[in-house]
Coordinates of C-alpha atoms and ligand atoms in Angstrom, one line a residue:
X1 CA -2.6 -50.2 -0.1
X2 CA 1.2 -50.7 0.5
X3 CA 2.8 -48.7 2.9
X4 CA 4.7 -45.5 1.8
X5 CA 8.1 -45.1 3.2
X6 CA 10.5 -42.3 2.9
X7 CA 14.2 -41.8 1.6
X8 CA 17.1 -39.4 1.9
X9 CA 17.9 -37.6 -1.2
X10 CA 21.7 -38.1 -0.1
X11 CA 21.0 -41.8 0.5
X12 CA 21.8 -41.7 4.2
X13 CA 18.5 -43.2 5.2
X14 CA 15.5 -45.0 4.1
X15 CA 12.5 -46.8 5.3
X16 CA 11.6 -43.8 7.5
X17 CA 7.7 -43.2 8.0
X18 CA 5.4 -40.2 6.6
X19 CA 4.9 -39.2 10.3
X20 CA 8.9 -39.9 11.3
X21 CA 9.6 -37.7 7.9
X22 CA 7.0 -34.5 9.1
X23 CA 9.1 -34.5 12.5
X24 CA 12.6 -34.4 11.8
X25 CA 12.3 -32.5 8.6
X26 CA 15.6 -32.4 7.1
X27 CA 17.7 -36.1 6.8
X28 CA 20.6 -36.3 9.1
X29 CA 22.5 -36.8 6.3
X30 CA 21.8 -33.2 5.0
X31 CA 19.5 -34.6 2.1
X32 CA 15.1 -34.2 1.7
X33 CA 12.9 -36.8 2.2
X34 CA 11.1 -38.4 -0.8
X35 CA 8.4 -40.7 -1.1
X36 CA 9.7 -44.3 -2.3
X37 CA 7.3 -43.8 -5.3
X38 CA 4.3 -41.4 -6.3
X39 CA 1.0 -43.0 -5.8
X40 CA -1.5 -42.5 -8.6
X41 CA -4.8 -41.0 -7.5
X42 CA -7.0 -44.1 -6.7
X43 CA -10.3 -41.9 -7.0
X44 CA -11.2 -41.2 -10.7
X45 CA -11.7 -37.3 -11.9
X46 CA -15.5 -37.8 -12.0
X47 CA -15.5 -38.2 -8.3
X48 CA -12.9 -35.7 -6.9
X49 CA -15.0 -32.8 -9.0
X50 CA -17.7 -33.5 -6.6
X51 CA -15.3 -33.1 -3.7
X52 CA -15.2 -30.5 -1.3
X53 CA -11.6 -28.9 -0.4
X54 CA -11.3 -31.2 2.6
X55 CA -12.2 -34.6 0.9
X56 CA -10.0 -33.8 -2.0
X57 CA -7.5 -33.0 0.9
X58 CA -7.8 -36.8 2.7
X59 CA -8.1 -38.6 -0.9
X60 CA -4.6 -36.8 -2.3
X61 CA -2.8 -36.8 1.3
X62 CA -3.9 -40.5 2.7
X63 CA -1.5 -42.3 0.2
X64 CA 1.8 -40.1 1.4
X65 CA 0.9 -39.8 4.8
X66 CA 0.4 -44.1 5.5
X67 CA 0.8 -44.2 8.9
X68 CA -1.8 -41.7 10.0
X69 CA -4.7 -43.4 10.8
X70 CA -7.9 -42.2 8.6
X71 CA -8.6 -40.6 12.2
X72 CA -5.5 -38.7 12.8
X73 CA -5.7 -37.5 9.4
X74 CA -9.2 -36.0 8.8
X75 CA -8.7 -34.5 12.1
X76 CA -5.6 -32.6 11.2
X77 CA -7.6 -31.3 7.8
X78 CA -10.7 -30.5 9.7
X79 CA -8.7 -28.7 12.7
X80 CA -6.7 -26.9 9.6
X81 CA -9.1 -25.8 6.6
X82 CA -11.9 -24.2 9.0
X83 CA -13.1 -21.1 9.1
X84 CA -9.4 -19.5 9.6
X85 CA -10.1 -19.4 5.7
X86 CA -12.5 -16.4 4.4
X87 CA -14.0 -18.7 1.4
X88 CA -15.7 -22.3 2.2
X89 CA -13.6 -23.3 -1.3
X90 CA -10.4 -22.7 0.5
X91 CA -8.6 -22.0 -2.9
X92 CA -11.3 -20.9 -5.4
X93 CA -10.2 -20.1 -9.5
X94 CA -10.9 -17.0 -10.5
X95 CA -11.1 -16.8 -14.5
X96 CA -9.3 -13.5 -15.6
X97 CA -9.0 -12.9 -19.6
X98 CA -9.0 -16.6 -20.5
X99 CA -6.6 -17.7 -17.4
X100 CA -7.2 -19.2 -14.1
X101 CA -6.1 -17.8 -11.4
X102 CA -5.7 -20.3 -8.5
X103 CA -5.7 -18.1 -5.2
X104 CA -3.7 -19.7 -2.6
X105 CA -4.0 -16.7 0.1
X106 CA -7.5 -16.9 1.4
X107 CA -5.8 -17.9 4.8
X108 CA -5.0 -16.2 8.2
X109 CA -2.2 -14.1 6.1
X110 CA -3.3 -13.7 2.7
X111 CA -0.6 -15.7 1.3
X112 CA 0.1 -19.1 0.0
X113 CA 2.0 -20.4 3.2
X114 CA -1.1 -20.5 4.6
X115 CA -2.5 -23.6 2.4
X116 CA 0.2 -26.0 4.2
X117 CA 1.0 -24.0 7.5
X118 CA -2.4 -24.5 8.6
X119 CA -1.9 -28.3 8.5
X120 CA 1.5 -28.7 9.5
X121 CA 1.5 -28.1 13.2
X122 CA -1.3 -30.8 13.5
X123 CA 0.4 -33.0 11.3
X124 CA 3.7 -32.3 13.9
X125 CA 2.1 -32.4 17.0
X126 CA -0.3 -36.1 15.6
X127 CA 3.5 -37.4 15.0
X128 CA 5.0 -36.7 18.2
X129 CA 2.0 -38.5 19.9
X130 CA 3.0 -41.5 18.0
X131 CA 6.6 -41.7 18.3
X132 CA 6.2 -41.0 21.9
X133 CA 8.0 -37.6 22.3
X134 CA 8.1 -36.3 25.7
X135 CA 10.6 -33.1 24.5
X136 CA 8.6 -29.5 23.3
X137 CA 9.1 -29.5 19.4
X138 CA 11.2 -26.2 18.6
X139 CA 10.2 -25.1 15.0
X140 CA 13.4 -23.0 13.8
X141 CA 12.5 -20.7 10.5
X142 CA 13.7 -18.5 8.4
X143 CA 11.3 -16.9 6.4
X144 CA 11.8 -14.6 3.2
X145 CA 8.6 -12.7 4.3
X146 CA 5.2 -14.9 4.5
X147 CA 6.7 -18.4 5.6
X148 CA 7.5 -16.9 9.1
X149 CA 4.2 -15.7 9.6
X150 CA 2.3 -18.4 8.6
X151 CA 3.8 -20.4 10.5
X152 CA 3.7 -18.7 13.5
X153 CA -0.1 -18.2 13.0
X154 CA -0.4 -22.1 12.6
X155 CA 1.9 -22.6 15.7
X156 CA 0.7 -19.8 18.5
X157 CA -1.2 -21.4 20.6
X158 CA -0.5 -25.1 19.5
X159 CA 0.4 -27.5 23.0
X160 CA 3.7 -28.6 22.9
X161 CA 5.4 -26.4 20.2
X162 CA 7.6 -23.1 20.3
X163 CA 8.6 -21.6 16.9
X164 CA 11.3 -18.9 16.7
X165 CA 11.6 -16.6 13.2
X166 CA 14.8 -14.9 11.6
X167 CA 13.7 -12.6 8.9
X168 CA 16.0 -10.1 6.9
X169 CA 15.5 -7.2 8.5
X170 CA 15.4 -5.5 5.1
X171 CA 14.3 -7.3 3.1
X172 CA 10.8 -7.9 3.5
X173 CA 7.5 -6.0 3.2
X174 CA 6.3 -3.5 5.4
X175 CA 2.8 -5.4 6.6
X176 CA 4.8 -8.8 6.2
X177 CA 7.1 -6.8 8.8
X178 CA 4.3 -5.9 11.4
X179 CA 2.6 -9.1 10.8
X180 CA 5.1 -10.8 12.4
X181 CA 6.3 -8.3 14.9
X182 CA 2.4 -8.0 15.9
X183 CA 2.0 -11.8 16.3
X184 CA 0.3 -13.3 19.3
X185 CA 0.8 -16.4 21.4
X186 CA 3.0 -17.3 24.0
X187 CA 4.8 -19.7 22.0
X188 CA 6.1 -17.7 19.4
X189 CA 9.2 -15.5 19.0
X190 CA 10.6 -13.5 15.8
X191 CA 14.3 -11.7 15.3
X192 CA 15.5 -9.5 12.6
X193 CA 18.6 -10.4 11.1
X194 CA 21.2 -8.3 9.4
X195 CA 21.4 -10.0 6.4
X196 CA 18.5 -11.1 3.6
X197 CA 17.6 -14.4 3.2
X198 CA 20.1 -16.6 2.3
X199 CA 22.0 -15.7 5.2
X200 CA 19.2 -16.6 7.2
X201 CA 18.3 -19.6 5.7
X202 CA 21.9 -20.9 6.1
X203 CA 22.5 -19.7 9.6
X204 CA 19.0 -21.8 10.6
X205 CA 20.2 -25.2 8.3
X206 CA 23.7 -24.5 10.2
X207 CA 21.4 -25.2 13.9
X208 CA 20.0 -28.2 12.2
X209 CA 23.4 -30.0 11.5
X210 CA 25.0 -28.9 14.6
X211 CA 25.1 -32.3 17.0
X212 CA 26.2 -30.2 20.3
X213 CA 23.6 -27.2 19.9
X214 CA 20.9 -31.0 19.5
X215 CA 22.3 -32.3 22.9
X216 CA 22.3 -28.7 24.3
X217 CA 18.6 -28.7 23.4
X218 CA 17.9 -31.9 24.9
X219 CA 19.0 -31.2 28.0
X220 CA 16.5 -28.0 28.0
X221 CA 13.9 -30.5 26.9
X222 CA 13.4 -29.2 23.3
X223 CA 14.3 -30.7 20.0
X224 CA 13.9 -29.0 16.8
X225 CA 11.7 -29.3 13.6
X226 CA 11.7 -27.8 10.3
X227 CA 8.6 -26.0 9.2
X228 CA 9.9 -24.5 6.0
X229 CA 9.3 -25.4 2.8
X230 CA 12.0 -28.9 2.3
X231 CA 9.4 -30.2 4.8
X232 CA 7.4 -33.4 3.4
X233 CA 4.7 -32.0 5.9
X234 CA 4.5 -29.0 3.6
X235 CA 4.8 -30.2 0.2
X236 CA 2.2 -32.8 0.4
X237 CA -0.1 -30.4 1.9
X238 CA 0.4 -28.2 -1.5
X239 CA -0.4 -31.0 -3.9
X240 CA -4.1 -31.1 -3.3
X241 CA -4.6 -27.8 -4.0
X242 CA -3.4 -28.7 -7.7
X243 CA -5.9 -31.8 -7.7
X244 CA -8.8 -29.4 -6.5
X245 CA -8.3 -27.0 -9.1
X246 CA -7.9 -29.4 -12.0
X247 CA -11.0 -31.3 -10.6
X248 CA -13.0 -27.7 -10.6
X249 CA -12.4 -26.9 -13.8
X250 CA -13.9 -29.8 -15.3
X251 CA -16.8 -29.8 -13.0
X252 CA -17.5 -26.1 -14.2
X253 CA -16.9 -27.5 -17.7
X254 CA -14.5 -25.1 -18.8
X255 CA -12.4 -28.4 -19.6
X256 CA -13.0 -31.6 -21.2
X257 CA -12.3 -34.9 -19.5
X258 CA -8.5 -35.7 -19.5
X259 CA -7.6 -32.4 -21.1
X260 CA -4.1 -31.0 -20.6
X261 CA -4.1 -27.8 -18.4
X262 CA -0.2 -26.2 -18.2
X263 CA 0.4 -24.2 -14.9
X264 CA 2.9 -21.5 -14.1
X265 CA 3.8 -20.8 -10.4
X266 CA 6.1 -17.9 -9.5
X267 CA 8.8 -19.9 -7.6
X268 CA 11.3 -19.5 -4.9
X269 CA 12.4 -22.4 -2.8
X270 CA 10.5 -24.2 -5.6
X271 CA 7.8 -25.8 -2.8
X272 CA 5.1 -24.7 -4.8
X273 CA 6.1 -26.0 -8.4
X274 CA 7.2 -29.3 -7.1
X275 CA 3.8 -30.1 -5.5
X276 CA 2.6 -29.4 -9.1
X277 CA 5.2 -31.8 -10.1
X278 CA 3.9 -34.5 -7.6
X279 CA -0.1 -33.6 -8.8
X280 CA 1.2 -34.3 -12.6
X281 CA 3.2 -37.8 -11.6
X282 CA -0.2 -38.6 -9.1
X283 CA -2.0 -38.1 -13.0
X284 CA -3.6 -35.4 -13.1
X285 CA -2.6 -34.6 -16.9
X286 CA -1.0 -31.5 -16.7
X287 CA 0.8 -30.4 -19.6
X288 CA 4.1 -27.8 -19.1
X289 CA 5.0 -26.7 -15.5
X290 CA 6.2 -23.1 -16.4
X291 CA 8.4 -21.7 -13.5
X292 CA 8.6 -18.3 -12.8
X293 CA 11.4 -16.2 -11.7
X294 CA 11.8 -12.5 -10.8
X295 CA 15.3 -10.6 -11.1
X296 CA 16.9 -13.2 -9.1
X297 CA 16.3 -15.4 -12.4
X298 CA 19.1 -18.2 -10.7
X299 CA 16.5 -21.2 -11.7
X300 CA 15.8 -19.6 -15.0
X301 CA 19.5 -20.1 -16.2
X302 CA 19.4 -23.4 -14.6
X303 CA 16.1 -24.5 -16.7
X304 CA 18.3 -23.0 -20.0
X305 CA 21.4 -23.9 -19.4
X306 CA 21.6 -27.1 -17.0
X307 CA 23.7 -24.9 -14.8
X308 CA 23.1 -23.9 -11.7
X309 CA 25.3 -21.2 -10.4
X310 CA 24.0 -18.7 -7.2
X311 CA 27.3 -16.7 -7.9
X312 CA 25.6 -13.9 -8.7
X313 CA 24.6 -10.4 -7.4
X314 CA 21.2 -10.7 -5.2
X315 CA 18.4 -8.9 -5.7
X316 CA 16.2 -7.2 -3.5
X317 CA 12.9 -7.2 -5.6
X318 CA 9.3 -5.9 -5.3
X319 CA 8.7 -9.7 -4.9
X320 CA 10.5 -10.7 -1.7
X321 CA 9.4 -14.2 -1.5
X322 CA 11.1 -15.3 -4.8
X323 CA 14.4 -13.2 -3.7
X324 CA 16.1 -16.5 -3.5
X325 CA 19.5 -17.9 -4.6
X326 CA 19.3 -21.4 -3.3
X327 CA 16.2 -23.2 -3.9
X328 CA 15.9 -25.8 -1.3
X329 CA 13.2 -28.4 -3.0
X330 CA 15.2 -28.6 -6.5
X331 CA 17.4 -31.5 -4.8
X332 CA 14.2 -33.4 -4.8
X333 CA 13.5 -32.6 -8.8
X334 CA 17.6 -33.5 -8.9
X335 CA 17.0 -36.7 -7.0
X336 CA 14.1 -38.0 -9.1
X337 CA 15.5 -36.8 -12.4
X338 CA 18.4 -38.9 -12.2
X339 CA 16.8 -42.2 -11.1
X340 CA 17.0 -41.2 -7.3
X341 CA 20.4 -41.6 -7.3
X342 CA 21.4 -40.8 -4.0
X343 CA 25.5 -40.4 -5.0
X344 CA 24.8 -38.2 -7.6
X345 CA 23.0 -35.9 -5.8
X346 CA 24.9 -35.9 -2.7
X347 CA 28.0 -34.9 -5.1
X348 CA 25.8 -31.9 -7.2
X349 CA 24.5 -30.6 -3.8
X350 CA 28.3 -31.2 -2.4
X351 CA 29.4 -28.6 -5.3
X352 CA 26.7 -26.2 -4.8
X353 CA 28.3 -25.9 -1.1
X354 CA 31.5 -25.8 -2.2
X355 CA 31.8 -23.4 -5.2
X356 CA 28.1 -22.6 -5.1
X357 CA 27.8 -24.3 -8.3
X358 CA 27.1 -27.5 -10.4
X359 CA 25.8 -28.6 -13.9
X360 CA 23.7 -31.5 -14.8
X361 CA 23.9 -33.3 -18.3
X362 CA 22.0 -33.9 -21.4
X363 CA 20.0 -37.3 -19.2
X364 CA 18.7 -35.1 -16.1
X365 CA 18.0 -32.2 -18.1
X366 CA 15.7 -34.2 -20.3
X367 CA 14.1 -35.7 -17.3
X368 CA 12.6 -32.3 -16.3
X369 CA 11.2 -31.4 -20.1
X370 CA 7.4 -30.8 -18.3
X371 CA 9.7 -27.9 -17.2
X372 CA 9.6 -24.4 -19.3
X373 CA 11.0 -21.4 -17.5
X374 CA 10.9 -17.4 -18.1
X375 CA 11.8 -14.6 -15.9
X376 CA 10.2 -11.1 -15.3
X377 CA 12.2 -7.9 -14.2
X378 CA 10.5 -5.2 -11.5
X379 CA 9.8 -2.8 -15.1
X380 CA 7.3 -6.2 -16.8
X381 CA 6.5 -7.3 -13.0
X382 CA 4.7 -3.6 -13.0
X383 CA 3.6 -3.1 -16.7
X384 CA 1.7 -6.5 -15.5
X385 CA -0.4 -5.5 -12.7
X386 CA -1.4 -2.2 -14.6
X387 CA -2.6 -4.5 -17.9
X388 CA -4.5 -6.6 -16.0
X389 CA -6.0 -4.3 -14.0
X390 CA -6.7 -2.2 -16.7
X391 CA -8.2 -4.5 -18.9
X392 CA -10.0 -6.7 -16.3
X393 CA -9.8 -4.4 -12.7
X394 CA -8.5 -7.7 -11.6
X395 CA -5.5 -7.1 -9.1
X396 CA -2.3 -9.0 -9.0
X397 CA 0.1 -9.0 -6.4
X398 CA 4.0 -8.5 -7.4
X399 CA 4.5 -12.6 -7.2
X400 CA 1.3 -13.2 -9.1
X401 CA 2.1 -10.3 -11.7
X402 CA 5.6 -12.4 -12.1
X403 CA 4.0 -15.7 -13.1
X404 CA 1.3 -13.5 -15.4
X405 CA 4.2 -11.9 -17.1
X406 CA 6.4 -15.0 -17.4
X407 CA 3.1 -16.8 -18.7
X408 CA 2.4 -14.0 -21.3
X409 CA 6.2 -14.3 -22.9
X410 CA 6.0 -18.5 -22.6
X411 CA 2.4 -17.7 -24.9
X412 CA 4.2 -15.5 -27.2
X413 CA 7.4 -17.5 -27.6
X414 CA 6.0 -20.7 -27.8
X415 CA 2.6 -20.4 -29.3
X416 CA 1.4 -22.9 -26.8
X417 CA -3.0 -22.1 -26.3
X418 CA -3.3 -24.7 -23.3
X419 CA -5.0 -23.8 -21.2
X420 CA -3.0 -22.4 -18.1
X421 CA -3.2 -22.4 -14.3
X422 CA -1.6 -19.4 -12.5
X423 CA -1.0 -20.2 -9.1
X424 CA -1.8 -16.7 -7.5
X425 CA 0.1 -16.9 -4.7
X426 CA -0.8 -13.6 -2.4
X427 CA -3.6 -11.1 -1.8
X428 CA -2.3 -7.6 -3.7
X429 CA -3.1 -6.2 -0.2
X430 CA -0.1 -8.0 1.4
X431 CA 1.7 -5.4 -1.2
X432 CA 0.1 -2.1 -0.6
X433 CA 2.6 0.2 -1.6
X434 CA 4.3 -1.9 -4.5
X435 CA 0.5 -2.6 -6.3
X436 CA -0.5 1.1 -5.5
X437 CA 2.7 2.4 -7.4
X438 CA 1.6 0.1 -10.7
X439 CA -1.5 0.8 -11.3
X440 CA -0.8 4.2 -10.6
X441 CA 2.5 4.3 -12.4
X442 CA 4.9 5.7 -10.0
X443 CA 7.3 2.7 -9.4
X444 CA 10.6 3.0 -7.2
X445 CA 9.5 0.1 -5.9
X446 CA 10.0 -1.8 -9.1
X447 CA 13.9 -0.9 -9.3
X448 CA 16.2 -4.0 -8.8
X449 CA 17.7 -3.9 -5.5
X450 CA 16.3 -1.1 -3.8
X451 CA 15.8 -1.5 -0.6
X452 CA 13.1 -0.5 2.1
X453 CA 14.1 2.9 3.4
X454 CA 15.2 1.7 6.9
X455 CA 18.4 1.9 8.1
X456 CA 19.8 -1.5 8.6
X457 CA 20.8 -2.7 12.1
X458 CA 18.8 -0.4 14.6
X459 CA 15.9 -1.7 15.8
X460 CA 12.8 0.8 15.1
X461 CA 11.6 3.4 17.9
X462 CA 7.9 3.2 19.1
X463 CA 7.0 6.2 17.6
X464 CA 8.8 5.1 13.8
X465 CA 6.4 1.8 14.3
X466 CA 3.2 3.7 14.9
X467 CA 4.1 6.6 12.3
X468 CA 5.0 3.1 9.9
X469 CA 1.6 1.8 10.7
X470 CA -0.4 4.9 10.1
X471 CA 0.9 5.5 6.7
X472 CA -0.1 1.6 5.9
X473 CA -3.7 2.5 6.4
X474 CA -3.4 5.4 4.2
X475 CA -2.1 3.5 1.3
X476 CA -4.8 0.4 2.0
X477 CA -7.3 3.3 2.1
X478 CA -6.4 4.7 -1.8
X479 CA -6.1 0.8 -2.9
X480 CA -9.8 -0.1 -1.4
X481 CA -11.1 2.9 -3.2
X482 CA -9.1 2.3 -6.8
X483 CA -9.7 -1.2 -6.7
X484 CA -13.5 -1.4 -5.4
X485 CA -11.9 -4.6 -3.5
X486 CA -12.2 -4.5 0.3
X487 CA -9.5 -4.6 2.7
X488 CA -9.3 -8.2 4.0
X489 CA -9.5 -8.1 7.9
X490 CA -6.4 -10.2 8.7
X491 CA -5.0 -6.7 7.2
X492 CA -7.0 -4.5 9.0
X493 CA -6.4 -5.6 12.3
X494 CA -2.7 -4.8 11.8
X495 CA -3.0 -0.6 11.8
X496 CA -3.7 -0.9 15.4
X497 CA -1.9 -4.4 16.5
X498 CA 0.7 -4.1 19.4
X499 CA 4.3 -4.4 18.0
X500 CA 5.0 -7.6 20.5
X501 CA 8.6 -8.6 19.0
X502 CA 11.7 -6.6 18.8
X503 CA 14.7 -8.6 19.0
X504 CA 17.2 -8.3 16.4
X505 CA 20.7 -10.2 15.4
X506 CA 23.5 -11.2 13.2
X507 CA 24.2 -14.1 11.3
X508 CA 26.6 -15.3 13.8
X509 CA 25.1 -14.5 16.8
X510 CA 21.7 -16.5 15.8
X511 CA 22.8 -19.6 18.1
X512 CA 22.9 -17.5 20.6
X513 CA 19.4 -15.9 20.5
X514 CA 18.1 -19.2 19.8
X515 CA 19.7 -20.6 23.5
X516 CA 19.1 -17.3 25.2
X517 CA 15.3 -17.4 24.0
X518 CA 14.3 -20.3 25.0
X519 CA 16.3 -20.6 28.3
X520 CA 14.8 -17.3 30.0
X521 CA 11.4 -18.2 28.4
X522 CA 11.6 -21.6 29.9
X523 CA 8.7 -22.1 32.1
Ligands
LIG1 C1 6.8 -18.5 -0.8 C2 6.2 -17.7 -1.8 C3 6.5 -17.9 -3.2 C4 7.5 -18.9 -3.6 O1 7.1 -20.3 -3.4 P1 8.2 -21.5 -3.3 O2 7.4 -22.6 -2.9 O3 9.2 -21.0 -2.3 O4 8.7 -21.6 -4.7 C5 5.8 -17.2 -4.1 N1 4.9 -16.2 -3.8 C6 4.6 -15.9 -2.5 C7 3.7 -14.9 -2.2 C8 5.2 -16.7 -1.5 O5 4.9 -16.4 -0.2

């Protein structure tokens, strides 16, 4: 098979390699790479259903990933989907009232992240062998609650590699919090930053452009990588999980050879709905790719409207991972809806940094038709978990309950019965509090914008941390017993985990801790 290359969304380069791409992360020019073309699936349905997760993992990643030898490839997916996961199915279907619910957090932190995290240090550190890198790879995140730890989990320990994390300091979850203040490993740092997400996000794609912080890094014999989402190292990861399911579904025969299935994945950074995107054009025959917003409903207006506008007030929501105004991965869907045209994009994303803006016309916006959208605010995100749990005593966590809400209106509306995929994209017990307060229907936690009690810009005392910690196995306590479902252990072990991280920052000063961690560190 020919040889796939990669391409700059803003045109800047081409004819860069899969392993080239999973290293440098982001374009120089600022743009994403994308595959030259989408490879069809050259293993017919019949086969892949009798697949396990890792086989389906080689067969879907082999044709993006051409210059890893079949070698270097099954050894990243055997050193990755192990038994770090809690199920030998890695991302089983669980059939709820007619739906499938695809659960993407059977990893080391109950969460979707996990599915490409666990791959992505392997696939980084297999790269780097080839290119011949002597420099430690510095993996610079910013996380809206579960990308951070994830990554850290799939970094710690990993020769080679050092990953520093900014998180809003407010605007996360509780045990997302002390899962990445309690995490282990040498290699791994974490900082709180006054601000939420987009502020951290931009401050860390600020590092990435800035040629004299690279050179400054050199010389301290680091260079950094991207491990968030706009990583090609993470979104082809994410595709095979979309192949698996379809392929399980009509194994079990609860769908007939070459049916349509519709999914709907509650989206952020849209990472997640994209490699859905990729599974559909690789042919699996999905119908409708239904994308799911919370309050911050910024890609919901852009689905209606063809505008895209993050103008807007931000919300701090009961599902922190979707509390995003710019979605990184869209420029991809941008960039292919438009005939990869390289100019055009580069001008739209242009806008968006400039008046934080841009609209697309009649052409692109019937380019994404597979698209539907809806949105779901804290008051449906909560009526949600409570219906389901009532009618079925299955559990949803607040980003699942987003994408079961949104799914629910797009059934009503739309009359649509195709049969639907939820990508269930955390354990409810990542969400103690917020889950506890639906089904027992006392919600502040639901309210747009409200924040987590803690004052913002003072680092936490020992004794707030432990009191923090001791009222989180309370809560897991009363969810274990109303639910019947056990604690996982990945959320056990954190009531009596060491709190290992306390730095904090400001947006400006994130160069700073970035130089100043790694130069007294520096071994
Ligand atoms: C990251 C995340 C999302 C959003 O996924 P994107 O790929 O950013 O769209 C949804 N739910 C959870 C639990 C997440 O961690």
């Amino acid at each position: 098979m020919k040889e796939i290359l990669y391409e700059s969304t803003r045109g800047g380069e081409r004819g860069i390699t899969a392993s080239q791409a999973v290293l440098k992360g982001l374009a120089e020019d600022g743009g994403l790479y994308v595959p030259e073309r989408i490879p069809k699936l050259a293993v017919s349905m019949e086969e892949l259903s009798e697949m396990s997760y890792q086989e389906t993992a080689y067969e879907v990643m082999k044709p993006f990933l051409s210059d890893y030898t079949e070698e270097e490839l099954k050894d990243c997916i055997a050193k990755a989907y192990d038994g770090k996961f809690d199920t030998e199915e890695i991302a089983p279907l669980a059939k709820v009232n007619g739906v499938y619910f695809l659960e993407l957090f059977h990893g080391k932190t109950i969460a979707f992240k996990d599915m490409a995290l666990s791959i992505l240090p392997h696939l980084m550190t297999a790269a780097a062998k080839k290119q011949g890198i002597k420099n430690e790879i510095v993996i610079l995140t910013a996380t809206s609650g579960d990308t951070g730890k994830a990554a850290m989990e799939g970094f710690a320990g990993v020769p080679g590699t050092r990953i520093l994390v900014f998180y809003p300091k407010n605007g996360v979850s509780r045990i997302q919090e002390l899962q990445m203040l309690t995490q282990k490993g040498e290699n791994t740092f974490v900082v709180g930053l006054e601000g939420n997400f987009d502020d951290a996000q931009t401050g860390v794609k600020k590092l990435f452009h800035d040629q004299a912080f690279a050179k400054e890094l050199d010389a301290m014999g680091y260079q950094l990588s991207s491990a968030n989402s706009i990583n090609i190292g993470r979104l082809v990861p994410q595709i095979v999980y979309y192949v698996y399911a379809y392929a399980k579904l009509f194994k079990n025969g609860e769908i007939k050879k070459g049916e349509t299935v519709n999914v709907t994945v509650p989206t952020g950074n849209f990472g997640n709905i994209l490699a859905a995107y990729f599974a559909k054009e690789m042919g699996v025959p999905f119908g409708r790719l239904i994308c799911a917003s919370n309050d911050n409903k910024v890609l919901y207006d852009f689905f209606q409207s063809g505008a895209y506008d993050r103008n807007r007030e931000f919300f701090v929501t009961a599902s922190p991972s979707m509390d995003i105004l710019v979605s990184s991965n869209l420029e991809r869907l941008l960039y292919l809806s438009c005939g990869r045209d390289a100019m055009k994009t580069r001008g739209l994303m242009e806008q968006l940094s400039e008046t934080g803006r841009y609209a697309i016309g009649p052409e692109m916006r019937e380019a994404m038709k597979d698209f539907a959208s809806g949105y779901a605010d804290g008051k449906e995100t909560e009526a949600e978990i409570r219906r389901v749990f009532e009618d079925t005593g299955y559990l949803l966590d607040p980003h699942t309950a987003v994408a079961s809400a949104v799914y629910e209106k797009y059934r009503k509306q739309t009359e649509d019965g195709t049969k639907t995929l939820i990508a269930s994209t955390a354990s409810p017990y990542k969400f103690p509090e917020t889950v506890l307060a639906a089904i027992s229907g006392t919600s502040p936690a639901f309210a747009p914008g409200a924040a987590p009690a803690e004052p913002s810009g003072t680092a936490p005392s020992a004794a707030s941390e432990a009191a923090g910690q001791r009222d989180e196995s309370a809560l897991l306590e009363e969810l274990e017993r109303l639910s019947g479902i056990p604690v996982p252990a990945a959320v056990k072990e954190l009531s009596s985990a060491k709190i290992r991280h306390h730095a904090v920052c400001r947006p400006e000063e994130m160069k700073e801790t970035v130089k100043s961690t790694f130069s007294k560190k520096r071994k």
